[in-house]
mmCIF file of C-alpha atoms in Angstrom:
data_model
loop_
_atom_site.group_PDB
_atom_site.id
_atom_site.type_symbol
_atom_site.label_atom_id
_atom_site.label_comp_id
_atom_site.label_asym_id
_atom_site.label_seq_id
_atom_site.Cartn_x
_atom_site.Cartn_y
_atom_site.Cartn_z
ATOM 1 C CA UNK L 1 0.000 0.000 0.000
ATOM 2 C CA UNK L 2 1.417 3.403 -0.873
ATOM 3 C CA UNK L 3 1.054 6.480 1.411
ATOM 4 C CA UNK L 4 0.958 10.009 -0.092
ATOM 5 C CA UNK L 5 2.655 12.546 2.477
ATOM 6 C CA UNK L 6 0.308 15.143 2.979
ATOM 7 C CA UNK L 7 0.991 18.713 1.166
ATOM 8 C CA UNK L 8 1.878 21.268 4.188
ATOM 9 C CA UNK L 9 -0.221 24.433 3.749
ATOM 10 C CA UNK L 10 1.949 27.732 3.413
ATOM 11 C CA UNK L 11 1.384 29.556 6.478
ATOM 12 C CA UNK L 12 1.478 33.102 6.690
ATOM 13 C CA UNK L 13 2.758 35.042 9.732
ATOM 14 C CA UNK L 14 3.026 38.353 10.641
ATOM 15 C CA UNK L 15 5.924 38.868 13.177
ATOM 16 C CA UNK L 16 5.061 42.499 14.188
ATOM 17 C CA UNK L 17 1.273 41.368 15.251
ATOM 18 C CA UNK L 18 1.979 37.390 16.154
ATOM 19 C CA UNK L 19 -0.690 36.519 13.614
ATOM 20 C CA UNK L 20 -0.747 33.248 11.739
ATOM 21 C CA UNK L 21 -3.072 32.080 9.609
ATOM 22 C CA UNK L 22 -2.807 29.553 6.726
ATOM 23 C CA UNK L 23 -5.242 31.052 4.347
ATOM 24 C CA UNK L 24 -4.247 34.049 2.281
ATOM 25 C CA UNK L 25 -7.328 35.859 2.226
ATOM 26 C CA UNK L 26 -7.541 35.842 6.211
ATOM 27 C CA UNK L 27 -4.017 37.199 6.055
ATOM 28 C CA UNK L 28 -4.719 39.856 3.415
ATOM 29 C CA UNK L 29 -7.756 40.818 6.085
ATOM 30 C CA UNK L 30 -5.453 41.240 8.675
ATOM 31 C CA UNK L 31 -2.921 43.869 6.966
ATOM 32 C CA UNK L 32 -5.813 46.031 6.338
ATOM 33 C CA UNK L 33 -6.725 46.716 9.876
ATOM 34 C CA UNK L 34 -5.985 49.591 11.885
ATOM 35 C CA UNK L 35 -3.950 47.949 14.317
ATOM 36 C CA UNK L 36 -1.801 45.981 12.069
ATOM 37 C CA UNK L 37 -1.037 48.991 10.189
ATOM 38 C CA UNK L 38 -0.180 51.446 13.098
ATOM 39 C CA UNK L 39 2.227 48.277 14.736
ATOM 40 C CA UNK L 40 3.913 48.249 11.297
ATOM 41 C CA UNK L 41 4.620 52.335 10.264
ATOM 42 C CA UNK L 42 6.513 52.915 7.614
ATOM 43 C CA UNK L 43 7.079 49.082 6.244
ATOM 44 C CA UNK L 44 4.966 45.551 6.709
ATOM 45 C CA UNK L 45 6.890 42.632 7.516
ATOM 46 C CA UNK L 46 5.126 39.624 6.378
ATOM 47 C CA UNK L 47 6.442 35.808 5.886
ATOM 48 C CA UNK L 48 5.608 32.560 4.744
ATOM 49 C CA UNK L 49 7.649 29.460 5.931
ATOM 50 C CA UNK L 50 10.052 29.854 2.577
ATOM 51 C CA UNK L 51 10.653 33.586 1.830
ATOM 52 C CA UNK L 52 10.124 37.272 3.251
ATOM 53 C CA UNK L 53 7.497 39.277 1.555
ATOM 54 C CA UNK L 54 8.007 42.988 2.132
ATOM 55 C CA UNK L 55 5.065 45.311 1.431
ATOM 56 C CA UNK L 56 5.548 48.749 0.862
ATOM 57 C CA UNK L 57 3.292 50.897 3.501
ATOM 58 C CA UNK L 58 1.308 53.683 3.462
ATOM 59 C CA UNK L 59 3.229 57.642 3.316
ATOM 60 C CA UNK L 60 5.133 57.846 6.694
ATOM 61 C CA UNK L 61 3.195 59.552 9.083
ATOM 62 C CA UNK L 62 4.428 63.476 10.586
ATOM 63 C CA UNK L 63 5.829 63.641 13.863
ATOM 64 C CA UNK L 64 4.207 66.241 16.041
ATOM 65 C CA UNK L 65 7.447 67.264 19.076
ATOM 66 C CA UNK L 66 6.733 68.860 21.811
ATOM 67 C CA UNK L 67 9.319 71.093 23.413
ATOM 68 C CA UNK L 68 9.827 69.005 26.446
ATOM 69 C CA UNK L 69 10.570 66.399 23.958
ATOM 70 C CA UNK L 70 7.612 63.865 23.839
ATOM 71 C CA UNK L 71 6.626 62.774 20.066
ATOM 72 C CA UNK L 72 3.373 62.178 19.068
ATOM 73 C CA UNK L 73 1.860 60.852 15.843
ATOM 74 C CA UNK L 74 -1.518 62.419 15.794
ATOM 75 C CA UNK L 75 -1.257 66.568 16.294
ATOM 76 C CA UNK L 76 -4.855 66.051 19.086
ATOM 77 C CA UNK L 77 -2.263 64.398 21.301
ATOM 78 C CA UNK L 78 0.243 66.538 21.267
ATOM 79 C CA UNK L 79 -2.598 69.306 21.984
ATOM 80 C CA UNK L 80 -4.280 66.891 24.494
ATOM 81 C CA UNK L 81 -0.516 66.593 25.913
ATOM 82 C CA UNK L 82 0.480 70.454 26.047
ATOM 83 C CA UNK L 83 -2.291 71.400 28.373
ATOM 84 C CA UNK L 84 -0.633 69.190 30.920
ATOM 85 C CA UNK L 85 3.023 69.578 30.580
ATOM 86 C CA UNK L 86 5.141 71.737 32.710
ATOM 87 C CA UNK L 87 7.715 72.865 30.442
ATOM 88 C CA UNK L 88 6.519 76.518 30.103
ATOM 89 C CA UNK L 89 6.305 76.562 34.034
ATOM 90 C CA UNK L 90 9.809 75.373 34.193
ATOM 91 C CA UNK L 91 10.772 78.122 31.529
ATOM 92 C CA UNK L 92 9.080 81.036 33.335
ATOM 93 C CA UNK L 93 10.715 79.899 36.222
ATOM 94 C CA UNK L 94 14.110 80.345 34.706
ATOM 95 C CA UNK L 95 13.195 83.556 33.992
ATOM 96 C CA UNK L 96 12.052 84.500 37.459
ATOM 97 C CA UNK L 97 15.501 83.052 38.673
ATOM 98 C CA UNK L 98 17.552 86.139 37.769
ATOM 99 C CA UNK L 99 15.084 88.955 39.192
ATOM 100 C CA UNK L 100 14.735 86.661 42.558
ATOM 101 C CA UNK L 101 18.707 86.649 42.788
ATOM 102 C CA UNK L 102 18.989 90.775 42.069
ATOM 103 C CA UNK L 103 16.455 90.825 45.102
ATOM 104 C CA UNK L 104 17.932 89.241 47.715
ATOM 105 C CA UNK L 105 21.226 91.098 46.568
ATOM 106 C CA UNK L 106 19.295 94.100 47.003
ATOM 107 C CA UNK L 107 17.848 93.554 50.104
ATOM 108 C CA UNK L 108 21.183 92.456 51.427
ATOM 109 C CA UNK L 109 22.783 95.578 50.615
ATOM 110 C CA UNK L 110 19.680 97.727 52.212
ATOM 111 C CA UNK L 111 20.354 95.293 55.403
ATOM 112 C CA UNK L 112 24.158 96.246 55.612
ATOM 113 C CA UNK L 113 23.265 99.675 55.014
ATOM 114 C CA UNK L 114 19.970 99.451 57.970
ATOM 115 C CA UNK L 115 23.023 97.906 60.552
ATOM 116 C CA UNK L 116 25.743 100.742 60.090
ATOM 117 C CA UNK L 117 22.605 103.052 60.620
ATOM 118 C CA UNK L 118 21.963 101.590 64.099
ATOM 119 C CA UNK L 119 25.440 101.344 64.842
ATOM 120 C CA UNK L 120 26.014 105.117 64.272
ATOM 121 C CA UNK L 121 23.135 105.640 66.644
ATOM 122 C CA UNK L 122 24.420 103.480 68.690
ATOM 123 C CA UNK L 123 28.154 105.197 68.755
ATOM 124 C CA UNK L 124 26.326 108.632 68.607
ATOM 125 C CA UNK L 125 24.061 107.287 72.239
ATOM 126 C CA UNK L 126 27.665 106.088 73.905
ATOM 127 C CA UNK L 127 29.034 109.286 73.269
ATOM 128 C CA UNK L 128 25.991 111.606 74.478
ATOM 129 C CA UNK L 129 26.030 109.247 77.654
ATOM 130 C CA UNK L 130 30.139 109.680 78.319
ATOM 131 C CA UNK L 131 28.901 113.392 78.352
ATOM 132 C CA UNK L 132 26.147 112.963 81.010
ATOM 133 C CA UNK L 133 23.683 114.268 78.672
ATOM 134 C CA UNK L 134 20.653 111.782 79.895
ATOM 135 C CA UNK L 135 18.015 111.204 76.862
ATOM 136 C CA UNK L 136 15.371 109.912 77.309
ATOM 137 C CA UNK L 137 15.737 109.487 80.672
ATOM 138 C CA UNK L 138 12.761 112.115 82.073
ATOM 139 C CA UNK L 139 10.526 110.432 79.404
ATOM 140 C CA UNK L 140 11.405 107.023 81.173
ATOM 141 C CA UNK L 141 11.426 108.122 84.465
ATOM 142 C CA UNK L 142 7.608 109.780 83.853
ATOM 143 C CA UNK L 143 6.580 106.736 82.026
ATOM 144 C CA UNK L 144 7.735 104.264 85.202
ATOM 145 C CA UNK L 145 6.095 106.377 87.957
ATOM 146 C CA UNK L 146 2.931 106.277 85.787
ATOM 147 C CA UNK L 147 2.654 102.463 85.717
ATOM 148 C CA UNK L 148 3.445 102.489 89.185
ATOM 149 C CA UNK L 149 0.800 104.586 90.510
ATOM 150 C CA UNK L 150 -1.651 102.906 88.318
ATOM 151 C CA UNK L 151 -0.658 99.615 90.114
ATOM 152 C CA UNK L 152 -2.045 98.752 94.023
ATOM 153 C CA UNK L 153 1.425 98.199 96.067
ATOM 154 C CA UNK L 154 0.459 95.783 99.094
ATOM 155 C CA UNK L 155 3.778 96.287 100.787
ATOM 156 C CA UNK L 156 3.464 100.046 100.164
ATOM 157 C CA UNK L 157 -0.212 99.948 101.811
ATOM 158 C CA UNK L 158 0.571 97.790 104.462
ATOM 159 C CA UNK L 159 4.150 98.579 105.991
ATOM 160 C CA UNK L 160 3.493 103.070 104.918
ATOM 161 C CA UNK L 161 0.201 103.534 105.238
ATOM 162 C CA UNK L 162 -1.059 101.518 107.682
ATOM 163 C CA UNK L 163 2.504 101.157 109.624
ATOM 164 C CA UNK L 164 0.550 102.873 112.824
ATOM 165 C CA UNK L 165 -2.269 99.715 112.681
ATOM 166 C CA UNK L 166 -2.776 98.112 116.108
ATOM 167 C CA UNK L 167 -0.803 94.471 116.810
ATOM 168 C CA UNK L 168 -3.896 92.084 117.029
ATOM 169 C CA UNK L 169 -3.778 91.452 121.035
ATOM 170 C CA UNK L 170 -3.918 95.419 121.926
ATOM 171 C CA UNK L 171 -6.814 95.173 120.101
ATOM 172 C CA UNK L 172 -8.622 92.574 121.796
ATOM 173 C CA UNK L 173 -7.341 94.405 125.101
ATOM 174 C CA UNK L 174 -8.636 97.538 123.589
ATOM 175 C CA UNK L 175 -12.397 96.197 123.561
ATOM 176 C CA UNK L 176 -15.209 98.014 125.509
ATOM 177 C CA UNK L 177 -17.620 95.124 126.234
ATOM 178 C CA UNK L 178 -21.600 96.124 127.682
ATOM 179 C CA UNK L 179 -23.786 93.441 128.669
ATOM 180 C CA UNK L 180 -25.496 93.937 125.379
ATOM 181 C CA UNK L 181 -23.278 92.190 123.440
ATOM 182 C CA UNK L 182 -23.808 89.164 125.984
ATOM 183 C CA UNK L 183 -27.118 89.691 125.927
ATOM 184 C CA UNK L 184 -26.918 89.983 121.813
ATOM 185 C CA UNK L 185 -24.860 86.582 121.322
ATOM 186 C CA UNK L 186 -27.591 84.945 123.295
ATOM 187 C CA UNK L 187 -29.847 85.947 120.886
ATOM 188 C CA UNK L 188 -28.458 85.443 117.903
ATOM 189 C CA UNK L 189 -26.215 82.855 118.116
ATOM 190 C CA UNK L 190 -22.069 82.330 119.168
ATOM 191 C CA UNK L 191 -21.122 82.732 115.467
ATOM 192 C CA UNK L 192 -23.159 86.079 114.619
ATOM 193 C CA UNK L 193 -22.495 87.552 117.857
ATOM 194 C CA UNK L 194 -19.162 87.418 118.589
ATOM 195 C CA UNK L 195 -18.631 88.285 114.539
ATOM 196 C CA UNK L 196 -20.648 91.492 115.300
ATOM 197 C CA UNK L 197 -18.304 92.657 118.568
ATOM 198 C CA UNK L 198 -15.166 92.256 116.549
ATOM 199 C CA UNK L 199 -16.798 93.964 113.500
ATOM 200 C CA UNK L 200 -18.286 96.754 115.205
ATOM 201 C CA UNK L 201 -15.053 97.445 116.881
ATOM 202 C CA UNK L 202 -12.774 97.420 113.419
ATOM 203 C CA UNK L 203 -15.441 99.693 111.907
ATOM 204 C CA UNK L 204 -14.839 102.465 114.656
ATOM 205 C CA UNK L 205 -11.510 102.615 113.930
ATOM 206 C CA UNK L 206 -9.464 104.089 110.966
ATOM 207 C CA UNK L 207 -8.639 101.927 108.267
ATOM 208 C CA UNK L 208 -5.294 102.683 108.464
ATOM 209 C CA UNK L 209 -5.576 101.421 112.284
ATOM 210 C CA UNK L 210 -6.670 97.939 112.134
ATOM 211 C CA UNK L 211 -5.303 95.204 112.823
ATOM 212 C CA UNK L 212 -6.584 93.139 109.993
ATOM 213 C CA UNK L 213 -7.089 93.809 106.458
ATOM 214 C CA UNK L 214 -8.421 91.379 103.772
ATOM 215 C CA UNK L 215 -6.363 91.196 100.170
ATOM 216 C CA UNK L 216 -8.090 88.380 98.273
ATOM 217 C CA UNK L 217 -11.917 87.350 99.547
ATOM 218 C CA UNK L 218 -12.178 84.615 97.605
ATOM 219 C CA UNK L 219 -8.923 83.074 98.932
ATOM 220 C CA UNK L 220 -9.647 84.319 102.206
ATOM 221 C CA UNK L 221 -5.748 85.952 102.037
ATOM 222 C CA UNK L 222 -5.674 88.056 105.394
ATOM 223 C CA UNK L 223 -2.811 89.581 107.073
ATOM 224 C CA UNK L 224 -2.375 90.593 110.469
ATOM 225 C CA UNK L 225 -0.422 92.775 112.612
ATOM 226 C CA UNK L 226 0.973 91.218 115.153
ATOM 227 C CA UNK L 227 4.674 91.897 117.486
ATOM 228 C CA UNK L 228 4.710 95.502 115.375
ATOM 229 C CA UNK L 229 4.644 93.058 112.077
ATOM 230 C CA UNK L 230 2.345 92.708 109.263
ATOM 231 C CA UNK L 231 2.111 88.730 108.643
ATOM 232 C CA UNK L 232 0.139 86.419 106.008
ATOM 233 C CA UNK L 233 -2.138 84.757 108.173
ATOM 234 C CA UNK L 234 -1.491 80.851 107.959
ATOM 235 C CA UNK L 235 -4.037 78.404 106.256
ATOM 236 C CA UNK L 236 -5.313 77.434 109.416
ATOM 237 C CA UNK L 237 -5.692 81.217 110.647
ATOM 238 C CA UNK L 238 -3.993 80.701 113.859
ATOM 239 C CA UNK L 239 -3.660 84.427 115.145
ATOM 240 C CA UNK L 240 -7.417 85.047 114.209
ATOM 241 C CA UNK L 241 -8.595 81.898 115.847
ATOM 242 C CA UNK L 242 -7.046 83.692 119.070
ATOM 243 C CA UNK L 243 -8.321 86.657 118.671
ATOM 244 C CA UNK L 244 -11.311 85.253 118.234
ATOM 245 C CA UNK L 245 -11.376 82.445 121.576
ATOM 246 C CA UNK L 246 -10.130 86.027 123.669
ATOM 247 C CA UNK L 247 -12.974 88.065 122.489
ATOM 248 C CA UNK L 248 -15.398 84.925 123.464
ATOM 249 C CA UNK L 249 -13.552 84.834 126.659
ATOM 250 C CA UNK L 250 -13.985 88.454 127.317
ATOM 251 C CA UNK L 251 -17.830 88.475 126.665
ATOM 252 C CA UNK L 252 -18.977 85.491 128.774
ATOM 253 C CA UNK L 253 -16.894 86.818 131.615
ATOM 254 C CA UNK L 254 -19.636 89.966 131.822
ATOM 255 C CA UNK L 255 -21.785 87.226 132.757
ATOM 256 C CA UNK L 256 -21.756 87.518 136.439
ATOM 257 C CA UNK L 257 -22.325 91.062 136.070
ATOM 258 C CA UNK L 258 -25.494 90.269 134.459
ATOM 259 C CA UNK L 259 -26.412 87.938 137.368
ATOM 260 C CA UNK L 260 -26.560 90.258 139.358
ATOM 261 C CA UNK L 261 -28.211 92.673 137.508
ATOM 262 C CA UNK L 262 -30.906 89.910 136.586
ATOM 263 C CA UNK L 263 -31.353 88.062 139.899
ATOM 264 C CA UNK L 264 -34.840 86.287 139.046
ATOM 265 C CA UNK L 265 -32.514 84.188 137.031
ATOM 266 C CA UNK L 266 -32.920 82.274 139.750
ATOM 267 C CA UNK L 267 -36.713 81.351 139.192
ATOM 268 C CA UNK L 268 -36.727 78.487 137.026
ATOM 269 C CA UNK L 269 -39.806 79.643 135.434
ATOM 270 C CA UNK L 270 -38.945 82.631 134.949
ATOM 271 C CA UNK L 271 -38.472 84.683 131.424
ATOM 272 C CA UNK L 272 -35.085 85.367 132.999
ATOM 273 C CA UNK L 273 -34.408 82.227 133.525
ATOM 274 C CA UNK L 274 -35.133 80.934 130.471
ATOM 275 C CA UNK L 275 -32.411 84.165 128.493
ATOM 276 C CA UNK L 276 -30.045 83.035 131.134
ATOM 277 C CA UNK L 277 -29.919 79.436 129.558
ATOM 278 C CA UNK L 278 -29.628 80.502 126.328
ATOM 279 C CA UNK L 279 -27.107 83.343 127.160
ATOM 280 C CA UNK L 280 -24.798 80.441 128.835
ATOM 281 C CA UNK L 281 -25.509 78.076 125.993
ATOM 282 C CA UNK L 282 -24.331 80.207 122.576
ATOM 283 C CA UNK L 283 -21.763 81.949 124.645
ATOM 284 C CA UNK L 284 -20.008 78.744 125.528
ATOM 285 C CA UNK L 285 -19.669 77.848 121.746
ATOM 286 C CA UNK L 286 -19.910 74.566 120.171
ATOM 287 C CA UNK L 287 -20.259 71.292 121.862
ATOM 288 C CA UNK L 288 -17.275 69.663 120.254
ATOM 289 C CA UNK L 289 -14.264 70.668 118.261
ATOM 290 C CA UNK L 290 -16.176 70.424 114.713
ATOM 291 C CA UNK L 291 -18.509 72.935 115.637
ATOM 292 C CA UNK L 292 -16.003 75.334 116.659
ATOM 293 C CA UNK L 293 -13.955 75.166 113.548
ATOM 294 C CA UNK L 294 -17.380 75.620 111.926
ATOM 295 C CA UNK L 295 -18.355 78.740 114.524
ATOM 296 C CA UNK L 296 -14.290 80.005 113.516
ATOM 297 C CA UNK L 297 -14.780 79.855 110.323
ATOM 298 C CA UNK L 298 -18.324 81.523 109.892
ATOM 299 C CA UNK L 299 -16.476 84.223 111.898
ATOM 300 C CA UNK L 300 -13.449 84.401 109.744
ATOM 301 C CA UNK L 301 -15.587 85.064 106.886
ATOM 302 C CA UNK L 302 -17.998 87.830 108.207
ATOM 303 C CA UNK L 303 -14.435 89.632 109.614
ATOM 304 C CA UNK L 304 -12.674 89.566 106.364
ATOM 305 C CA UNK L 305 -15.818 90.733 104.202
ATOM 306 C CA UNK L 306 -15.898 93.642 106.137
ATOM 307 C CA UNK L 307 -12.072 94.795 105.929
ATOM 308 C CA UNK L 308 -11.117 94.092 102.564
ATOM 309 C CA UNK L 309 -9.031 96.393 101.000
ATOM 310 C CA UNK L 310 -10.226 98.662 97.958
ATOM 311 C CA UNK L 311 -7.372 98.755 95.814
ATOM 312 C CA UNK L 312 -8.435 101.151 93.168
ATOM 313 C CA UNK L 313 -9.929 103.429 96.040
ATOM 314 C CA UNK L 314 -6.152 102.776 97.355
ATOM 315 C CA UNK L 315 -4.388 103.843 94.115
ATOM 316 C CA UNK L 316 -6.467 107.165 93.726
ATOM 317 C CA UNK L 317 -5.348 108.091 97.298
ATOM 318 C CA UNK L 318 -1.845 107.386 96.718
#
């Protein structure tokens, strides 16, 4: 039996678009289209398994440049491309370059110039100052005493104006009890009545005079006199609290004077009787060491409201 080999098609192949095909027409087809002729430019490269065919190709197409130096074949994207390329930025910044560089030399020169100004001045100040010639110095002086008398001076008020105050204790000693004020912390209580003897008594004297004088309210900042000194009363008002225990002391002592001014006292059902309890009972104080510091403090308050100092009343008087 006899075989025939079998006839090999001729297969055509284009290299540029890896297209085979082994019928001629398809092949023809596929040089016509768009993309086959764009891959290809100026010539077509085309094979069959034998031999090289080369095609001539269309007219070469014009290169559109652009300055930065993209190339493009079609003149809508070199358009498309100008509108975002920086070149002309970079070239007006070139430009700029020089007249940025003369100004800074400028300004360098005006600087140099500005410094041997000041340090003529400067020379020119020495020199008026060698001579005792004082500028300036009235204008200063003026302008220093102004701020000063616009500002309150606590040391100034304290240790000038009021350095003829009373120390704390004379002014306990100086106290003129009546049996009213007994009489009146009875009736109103330990807290409002001794805070009324000690309030009464600051108010009839000067200010300058007192013993006590108030700088902050809210912080309860109070300074005393005390040994011919003015002090910054401690957090746990120490000299106060004394003050304030010796003025008690001094009021419930006026009590047997009442007694015997009062002798139905005696008569347990008595009016008397009955103000004599109550005159014992507030002028004693608290029961227990919380409500003293609570009696102390009440007082503390109501003493301090009433001698704090007015510093802008203080700076008008200066």
């Amino acid at each position: 039996m006899v075989t025939k080999s079998p006839v090999l098609p001729l297969k055509f192949s284009c290299k540029i678009c890896d297209y085979n095909t082994c019928n001629k027409k398809d092949f023809n087809r596929h040089t016509s289209t768009v993309k086959h002729q764009k891959r290809t430019n100026d010539n077509k490269m085309v094979t069959n398994d034998n031999k090289m065919i080369t095609k001539s190709s269309e007219k070469p197409h014009t290169m559109f440049a652009c300055d930065c130096g993209k190339q493009f074949v079609y003149a809508s994207g070199l358009s498309r491309h100008k509108k975002t390329c920086d070149q002309k930025e970079k070239e007006k910044e070139k430009e700029k370059a020089p007249i940025d560089k003369e100004l800074i030399i400028e300004l360098i020169k005006q600087n140099n110039q500005f410094g041997s100004m000041l340090a003529e001045q400067n020379k020119h100040m020495v020199a008026l100052m060698e001579k005792g010639v004082g500028v300036g110095n009235t204008t200063n002086t003026n302008s220093y005493n102004t701020t000063n008398k616009n500002k309150f001076n606590l040391n100034i008020f304290l240790n000038e104006q009021c350095k003829d105050a009373m120390n704390i204790m004379d002014f306990v000693d100086s106290l003129k009890l009546q049996i009213t004020d007994l009489e009146r912390v009875g009736e109103l209580g330990y807290a409002k009545g001794i805070s009324n003897i000690i309030v009464n008594a600051l108010h009839s004297l000067d200010k300058f005079k007192r013993p006590i004088h108030c700088s902050d309210m809210k912080r309860e900042t109070i300074y005393v006199k005390d040994k011919d000194a003015w002090e910054k009363e401690n957090d746990n008002k120490e000299k106060i609290t004394t003050m304030i225990k010796h003025v008690a002391h001094k009021n419930i002592k006026q009590l047997s004077e009442w007694k015997e001014e009062h002798p139905e006292y005696k008569n347990g059902d008595s009016v008397v009787h009955e103000q004599f309890l109550k005159i014992v009972n507030e002028s004693m104080g608290g029961h227990d060491e919380e409500e003293d510091s609570k009696n102390y403090n009440k007082i503390i308050q109501a003493v301090a409201k009433e001698v704090v100092i007015c510093k802008e009343e203080e700076v008008r008087l200066e």
